[in-house]
């Protein structure tokens, strides 16, 4: 399996690095008072200091809890009598599918790979081409559905009749509220969300 590239960042809080002060003339350093205020420009604080200010009210509230998408998916798998690796037949097939989807190779190359004799005779995955692999991938939990909005765009070029040229344009998007809900339900945010 792939190691978590963000494991070094898994902590209860994030402390940003101190900013470097703006460059000044090397021959005359900028004088500062003990509280870090630049004497030459008293309204501009030193960038090396951090300010912490208590918020007078409540900063967060728990409105409820929910299962992550993957916990919900796993419960559905168990209820249906499926194995942990479903829709794949075993861990080896899952790892092969994961590699094929994350290796950055085309669907045509996936088809060629799956037709190799050593794969057909040795590994024997349940998927035999990119299409059947993608059908199994599509059975996994996903984010919100894609929405296609179309509109007519009027340009600044004129056509043969002297009218502005138009073009039909598609804009693909996802519902931002559903995306935020999905992010809140991901296992990576489970420990950091209140």
PDB file of C-alpha atoms in Angstrom:
ATOM      1  CA  UNK A   1       0.000   0.000   0.000  1.00  0.00           C
ATOM      2  CA  UNK A   2       1.040   3.622  -0.415  1.00  0.00           C
ATOM      3  CA  UNK A   3       2.372   5.440   2.654  1.00  0.00           C
ATOM      4  CA  UNK A   4       0.425   8.474   3.825  1.00  0.00           C
ATOM      5  CA  UNK A   5       2.324  11.470   2.403  1.00  0.00           C
ATOM      6  CA  UNK A   6       0.760  13.699   5.071  1.00  0.00           C
ATOM      7  CA  UNK A   7       1.731  11.616   8.122  1.00  0.00           C
ATOM      8  CA  UNK A   8       4.290  14.210   9.249  1.00  0.00           C
ATOM      9  CA  UNK A   9       1.510  16.807   9.392  1.00  0.00           C
ATOM     10  CA  UNK A  10      -0.802  14.735  11.608  1.00  0.00           C
ATOM     11  CA  UNK A  11      -0.803  16.722  14.817  1.00  0.00           C
ATOM     12  CA  UNK A  12      -3.333  18.545  16.927  1.00  0.00           C
ATOM     13  CA  UNK A  13      -2.307  21.965  15.691  1.00  0.00           C
ATOM     14  CA  UNK A  14      -0.262  23.680  13.021  1.00  0.00           C
ATOM     15  CA  UNK A  15       2.316  26.340  13.853  1.00  0.00           C
ATOM     16  CA  UNK A  16       3.343  28.313  10.774  1.00  0.00           C
ATOM     17  CA  UNK A  17       7.014  29.196  10.396  1.00  0.00           C
ATOM     18  CA  UNK A  18       8.093  32.702  11.370  1.00  0.00           C
ATOM     19  CA  UNK A  19       8.191  35.169   8.503  1.00  0.00           C
ATOM     20  CA  UNK A  20      11.439  36.862   7.619  1.00  0.00           C
ATOM     21  CA  UNK A  21      11.516  40.619   8.174  1.00  0.00           C
ATOM     22  CA  UNK A  22      11.454  42.795   5.065  1.00  0.00           C
ATOM     23  CA  UNK A  23      14.894  43.570   3.653  1.00  0.00           C
ATOM     24  CA  UNK A  24      16.405  46.891   4.725  1.00  0.00           C
ATOM     25  CA  UNK A  25      19.697  48.572   4.107  1.00  0.00           C
ATOM     26  CA  UNK A  26      22.511  46.416   5.454  1.00  0.00           C
ATOM     27  CA  UNK A  27      24.419  49.493   6.636  1.00  0.00           C
ATOM     28  CA  UNK A  28      21.623  50.765   8.889  1.00  0.00           C
ATOM     29  CA  UNK A  29      19.569  48.119  10.716  1.00  0.00           C
ATOM     30  CA  UNK A  30      16.022  49.074  11.604  1.00  0.00           C
ATOM     31  CA  UNK A  31      15.758  49.933  15.324  1.00  0.00           C
ATOM     32  CA  UNK A  32      13.035  48.197  17.321  1.00  0.00           C
ATOM     33  CA  UNK A  33      11.501  48.746  20.732  1.00  0.00           C
ATOM     34  CA  UNK A  34      11.446  45.822  23.205  1.00  0.00           C
ATOM     35  CA  UNK A  35       7.846  45.007  22.203  1.00  0.00           C
ATOM     36  CA  UNK A  36       8.918  44.522  18.566  1.00  0.00           C
ATOM     37  CA  UNK A  37       7.545  47.739  17.080  1.00  0.00           C
ATOM     38  CA  UNK A  38       9.641  49.339  14.370  1.00  0.00           C
ATOM     39  CA  UNK A  39      10.707  52.780  15.694  1.00  0.00           C
ATOM     40  CA  UNK A  40      10.978  54.282  12.188  1.00  0.00           C
ATOM     41  CA  UNK A  41       7.482  53.086  11.310  1.00  0.00           C
ATOM     42  CA  UNK A  42       5.585  52.637  14.607  1.00  0.00           C
ATOM     43  CA  UNK A  43       2.369  51.410  12.928  1.00  0.00           C
ATOM     44  CA  UNK A  44       4.132  48.495  11.215  1.00  0.00           C
ATOM     45  CA  UNK A  45       4.843  45.598  13.610  1.00  0.00           C
ATOM     46  CA  UNK A  46       7.897  43.367  13.303  1.00  0.00           C
ATOM     47  CA  UNK A  47       7.033  40.340  11.145  1.00  0.00           C
ATOM     48  CA  UNK A  48       9.000  37.956  13.381  1.00  0.00           C
ATOM     49  CA  UNK A  49       6.475  38.244  16.209  1.00  0.00           C
ATOM     50  CA  UNK A  50       3.273  36.263  16.528  1.00  0.00           C
ATOM     51  CA  UNK A  51       0.164  37.739  18.060  1.00  0.00           C
ATOM     52  CA  UNK A  52      -2.240  35.618  20.017  1.00  0.00           C
ATOM     53  CA  UNK A  53      -5.495  37.120  21.121  1.00  0.00           C
ATOM     54  CA  UNK A  54      -8.181  35.342  23.112  1.00  0.00           C
ATOM     55  CA  UNK A  55     -11.579  35.295  21.470  1.00  0.00           C
ATOM     56  CA  UNK A  56     -14.221  36.582  23.890  1.00  0.00           C
ATOM     57  CA  UNK A  57     -16.912  34.072  22.910  1.00  0.00           C
ATOM     58  CA  UNK A  58     -17.236  30.397  22.092  1.00  0.00           C
ATOM     59  CA  UNK A  59     -15.054  29.529  19.086  1.00  0.00           C
ATOM     60  CA  UNK A  60     -16.660  26.241  18.139  1.00  0.00           C
ATOM     61  CA  UNK A  61     -19.592  24.009  18.857  1.00  0.00           C
ATOM     62  CA  UNK A  62     -20.420  20.387  18.191  1.00  0.00           C
ATOM     63  CA  UNK A  63     -23.696  20.238  16.297  1.00  0.00           C
ATOM     64  CA  UNK A  64     -23.676  16.484  15.947  1.00  0.00           C
ATOM     65  CA  UNK A  65     -21.590  13.584  14.807  1.00  0.00           C
ATOM     66  CA  UNK A  66     -21.643  11.371  11.767  1.00  0.00           C
ATOM     67  CA  UNK A  67     -19.804   8.385  10.397  1.00  0.00           C
ATOM     68  CA  UNK A  68     -17.173   8.870   7.751  1.00  0.00           C
ATOM     69  CA  UNK A  69     -18.140   7.917   4.219  1.00  0.00           C
ATOM     70  CA  UNK A  70     -15.855   4.909   4.374  1.00  0.00           C
ATOM     71  CA  UNK A  71     -17.310   3.636   7.670  1.00  0.00           C
ATOM     72  CA  UNK A  72     -20.793   3.873   6.138  1.00  0.00           C
ATOM     73  CA  UNK A  73     -19.561   2.090   2.992  1.00  0.00           C
ATOM     74  CA  UNK A  74     -17.947  -0.674   5.067  1.00  0.00           C
ATOM     75  CA  UNK A  75     -21.144  -1.230   7.079  1.00  0.00           C
ATOM     76  CA  UNK A  76     -23.077  -1.607   3.808  1.00  0.00           C
ATOM     77  CA  UNK A  77     -20.460  -4.115   2.607  1.00  0.00           C
ATOM     78  CA  UNK A  78     -20.769  -6.150   5.820  1.00  0.00           C
ATOM     79  CA  UNK A  79     -24.581  -6.062   5.672  1.00  0.00           C
ATOM     80  CA  UNK A  80     -24.442  -7.375   2.096  1.00  0.00           C
ATOM     81  CA  UNK A  81     -21.971 -10.097   3.118  1.00  0.00           C
ATOM     82  CA  UNK A  82     -19.122  -8.678   1.027  1.00  0.00           C
ATOM     83  CA  UNK A  83     -15.444  -8.969   1.923  1.00  0.00           C
ATOM     84  CA  UNK A  84     -13.304  -5.994   2.963  1.00  0.00           C
ATOM     85  CA  UNK A  85     -11.797  -5.660  -0.537  1.00  0.00           C
ATOM     86  CA  UNK A  86     -15.129  -5.639  -2.408  1.00  0.00           C
ATOM     87  CA  UNK A  87     -15.778  -4.908  -5.201  1.00  0.00           C
ATOM     88  CA  UNK A  88     -12.361  -6.572  -5.716  1.00  0.00           C
ATOM     89  CA  UNK A  89     -11.865 -10.241  -4.889  1.00  0.00           C
ATOM     90  CA  UNK A  90      -8.850  -9.913  -2.568  1.00  0.00           C
ATOM     91  CA  UNK A  91      -6.125  -7.587  -1.273  1.00  0.00           C
ATOM     92  CA  UNK A  92      -3.736  -8.379  -4.153  1.00  0.00           C
ATOM     93  CA  UNK A  93      -6.368  -7.401  -6.716  1.00  0.00           C
ATOM     94  CA  UNK A  94      -7.145  -4.231  -4.737  1.00  0.00           C
ATOM     95  CA  UNK A  95      -3.438  -3.274  -4.712  1.00  0.00           C
ATOM     96  CA  UNK A  96      -3.145  -3.943  -8.451  1.00  0.00           C
ATOM     97  CA  UNK A  97      -6.205  -1.772  -9.131  1.00  0.00           C
ATOM     98  CA  UNK A  98      -4.856   0.971  -6.878  1.00  0.00           C
ATOM     99  CA  UNK A  99      -1.520   0.948  -8.701  1.00  0.00           C
ATOM    100  CA  UNK A 100      -3.154   0.971 -12.138  1.00  0.00           C
ATOM    101  CA  UNK A 101      -5.315   3.962 -11.169  1.00  0.00           C
ATOM    102  CA  UNK A 102      -2.549   5.996  -9.507  1.00  0.00           C
ATOM    103  CA  UNK A 103       0.416   5.200 -11.786  1.00  0.00           C
ATOM    104  CA  UNK A 104      -0.582   7.802 -14.361  1.00  0.00           C
ATOM    105  CA  UNK A 105      -0.893   5.380 -17.268  1.00  0.00           C
ATOM    106  CA  UNK A 106      -3.552   5.597 -19.965  1.00  0.00           C
ATOM    107  CA  UNK A 107      -6.547   3.297 -20.293  1.00  0.00           C
ATOM    108  CA  UNK A 108      -4.982   1.878 -23.465  1.00  0.00           C
ATOM    109  CA  UNK A 109      -1.820   0.957 -21.540  1.00  0.00           C
ATOM    110  CA  UNK A 110      -3.962  -0.585 -18.774  1.00  0.00           C
ATOM    111  CA  UNK A 111      -5.629  -2.763 -21.442  1.00  0.00           C
ATOM    112  CA  UNK A 112      -2.214  -3.808 -22.819  1.00  0.00           C
ATOM    113  CA  UNK A 113      -0.944  -4.584 -19.317  1.00  0.00           C
ATOM    114  CA  UNK A 114      -3.975  -6.729 -18.491  1.00  0.00           C
ATOM    115  CA  UNK A 115      -3.493  -8.709 -21.739  1.00  0.00           C
ATOM    116  CA  UNK A 116       0.066  -9.724 -20.800  1.00  0.00           C
ATOM    117  CA  UNK A 117       0.355 -13.494 -20.514  1.00  0.00           C
ATOM    118  CA  UNK A 118       1.959 -13.274 -17.069  1.00  0.00           C
ATOM    119  CA  UNK A 119      -1.029 -11.297 -15.820  1.00  0.00           C
ATOM    120  CA  UNK A 120      -3.661 -13.437 -17.557  1.00  0.00           C
ATOM    121  CA  UNK A 121      -2.064 -16.710 -16.404  1.00  0.00           C
ATOM    122  CA  UNK A 122      -0.557 -15.618 -13.075  1.00  0.00           C
ATOM    123  CA  UNK A 123      -2.440 -12.872 -11.254  1.00  0.00           C
ATOM    124  CA  UNK A 124      -5.796 -13.421 -12.999  1.00  0.00           C
ATOM    125  CA  UNK A 125      -7.570 -10.275 -11.787  1.00  0.00           C
ATOM    126  CA  UNK A 126     -11.357 -10.189 -12.104  1.00  0.00           C
ATOM    127  CA  UNK A 127     -11.077  -7.157 -14.391  1.00  0.00           C
ATOM    128  CA  UNK A 128      -9.730  -7.880 -17.880  1.00  0.00           C
ATOM    129  CA  UNK A 129      -9.524  -4.361 -19.330  1.00  0.00           C
ATOM    130  CA  UNK A 130      -9.633  -0.704 -18.278  1.00  0.00           C
ATOM    131  CA  UNK A 131     -13.421  -0.531 -18.721  1.00  0.00           C
ATOM    132  CA  UNK A 132     -14.132  -3.409 -16.320  1.00  0.00           C
ATOM    133  CA  UNK A 133     -11.568  -1.966 -13.868  1.00  0.00           C
ATOM    134  CA  UNK A 134     -13.271   1.439 -14.001  1.00  0.00           C
ATOM    135  CA  UNK A 135     -16.676  -0.181 -13.398  1.00  0.00           C
ATOM    136  CA  UNK A 136     -15.300  -1.665 -10.176  1.00  0.00           C
ATOM    137  CA  UNK A 137     -13.708   1.658  -9.224  1.00  0.00           C
ATOM    138  CA  UNK A 138     -17.073   3.347  -9.797  1.00  0.00           C
ATOM    139  CA  UNK A 139     -18.623   0.969  -7.242  1.00  0.00           C
ATOM    140  CA  UNK A 140     -16.456   2.560  -4.534  1.00  0.00           C
ATOM    141  CA  UNK A 141     -17.711   5.575  -2.560  1.00  0.00           C
ATOM    142  CA  UNK A 142     -17.172   8.857  -4.360  1.00  0.00           C
ATOM    143  CA  UNK A 143     -17.736  12.558  -3.882  1.00  0.00           C
ATOM    144  CA  UNK A 144     -20.656  14.561  -5.123  1.00  0.00           C
ATOM    145  CA  UNK A 145     -21.831  14.105  -8.691  1.00  0.00           C
ATOM    146  CA  UNK A 146     -20.558  16.267 -11.500  1.00  0.00           C
ATOM    147  CA  UNK A 147     -22.987  18.885 -12.803  1.00  0.00           C
ATOM    148  CA  UNK A 148     -22.740  20.285 -16.330  1.00  0.00           C
ATOM    149  CA  UNK A 149     -24.044  23.781 -16.904  1.00  0.00           C
ATOM    150  CA  UNK A 150     -24.099  25.232 -20.394  1.00  0.00           C
ATOM    151  CA  UNK A 151     -24.384  28.785 -21.554  1.00  0.00           C
ATOM    152  CA  UNK A 152     -23.904  30.833 -24.684  1.00  0.00           C
ATOM    153  CA  UNK A 153     -20.785  32.976 -24.693  1.00  0.00           C
ATOM    154  CA  UNK A 154     -20.711  36.090 -26.877  1.00  0.00           C
ATOM    155  CA  UNK A 155     -17.280  37.060 -28.138  1.00  0.00           C
ATOM    156  CA  UNK A 156     -15.803  40.283 -29.443  1.00  0.00           C
ATOM    157  CA  UNK A 157     -15.199  38.987 -33.004  1.00  0.00           C
ATOM    158  CA  UNK A 158     -17.835  39.599 -35.657  1.00  0.00           C
ATOM    159  CA  UNK A 159     -19.191  36.984 -38.042  1.00  0.00           C
ATOM    160  CA  UNK A 160     -19.828  37.460 -41.789  1.00  0.00           C
ATOM    161  CA  UNK A 161     -23.123  39.261 -40.998  1.00  0.00           C
ATOM    162  CA  UNK A 162     -21.439  41.751 -38.653  1.00  0.00           C
ATOM    163  CA  UNK A 163     -22.929  40.193 -35.514  1.00  0.00           C
ATOM    164  CA  UNK A 164     -20.810  39.105 -32.529  1.00  0.00           C
ATOM    165  CA  UNK A 165     -19.818  35.445 -32.745  1.00  0.00           C
ATOM    166  CA  UNK A 166     -21.265  33.124 -30.113  1.00  0.00           C
ATOM    167  CA  UNK A 167     -20.218  29.750 -28.792  1.00  0.00           C
ATOM    168  CA  UNK A 168     -21.923  27.232 -26.549  1.00  0.00           C
ATOM    169  CA  UNK A 169     -19.719  26.550 -23.506  1.00  0.00           C
ATOM    170  CA  UNK A 170     -19.960  23.758 -20.928  1.00  0.00           C
ATOM    171  CA  UNK A 171     -18.896  24.353 -17.330  1.00  0.00           C
ATOM    172  CA  UNK A 172     -18.392  21.224 -15.222  1.00  0.00           C
ATOM    173  CA  UNK A 173     -18.681  21.657 -11.480  1.00  0.00           C
ATOM    174  CA  UNK A 174     -19.651  19.957  -8.260  1.00  0.00           C
ATOM    175  CA  UNK A 175     -22.032  21.163  -5.575  1.00  0.00           C
ATOM    176  CA  UNK A 176     -19.737  22.978  -3.096  1.00  0.00           C
ATOM    177  CA  UNK A 177     -22.002  22.156  -0.130  1.00  0.00           C
ATOM    178  CA  UNK A 178     -21.840  18.425  -0.925  1.00  0.00           C
ATOM    179  CA  UNK A 179     -18.064  18.719  -1.404  1.00  0.00           C
ATOM    180  CA  UNK A 180     -17.729  20.323   2.031  1.00  0.00           C
ATOM    181  CA  UNK A 181     -19.922  17.581   3.537  1.00  0.00           C
ATOM    182  CA  UNK A 182     -17.708  14.949   1.914  1.00  0.00           C
ATOM    183  CA  UNK A 183     -14.548  16.610   3.243  1.00  0.00           C
ATOM    184  CA  UNK A 184     -15.976  16.648   6.762  1.00  0.00           C
ATOM    185  CA  UNK A 185     -16.731  12.925   6.481  1.00  0.00           C
ATOM    186  CA  UNK A 186     -13.264  11.869   5.253  1.00  0.00           C
ATOM    187  CA  UNK A 187     -11.127   9.763   7.616  1.00  0.00           C
ATOM    188  CA  UNK A 188      -8.252  12.266   7.416  1.00  0.00           C
ATOM    189  CA  UNK A 189     -10.386  15.029   8.926  1.00  0.00           C
ATOM    190  CA  UNK A 190     -12.073  12.776  11.481  1.00  0.00           C
ATOM    191  CA  UNK A 191      -9.484  13.472  14.209  1.00  0.00           C
ATOM    192  CA  UNK A 192      -9.239  17.201  13.608  1.00  0.00           C
ATOM    193  CA  UNK A 193     -12.924  18.120  13.285  1.00  0.00           C
ATOM    194  CA  UNK A 194     -14.848  19.060  16.423  1.00  0.00           C
TER     195      UNK A 194
END
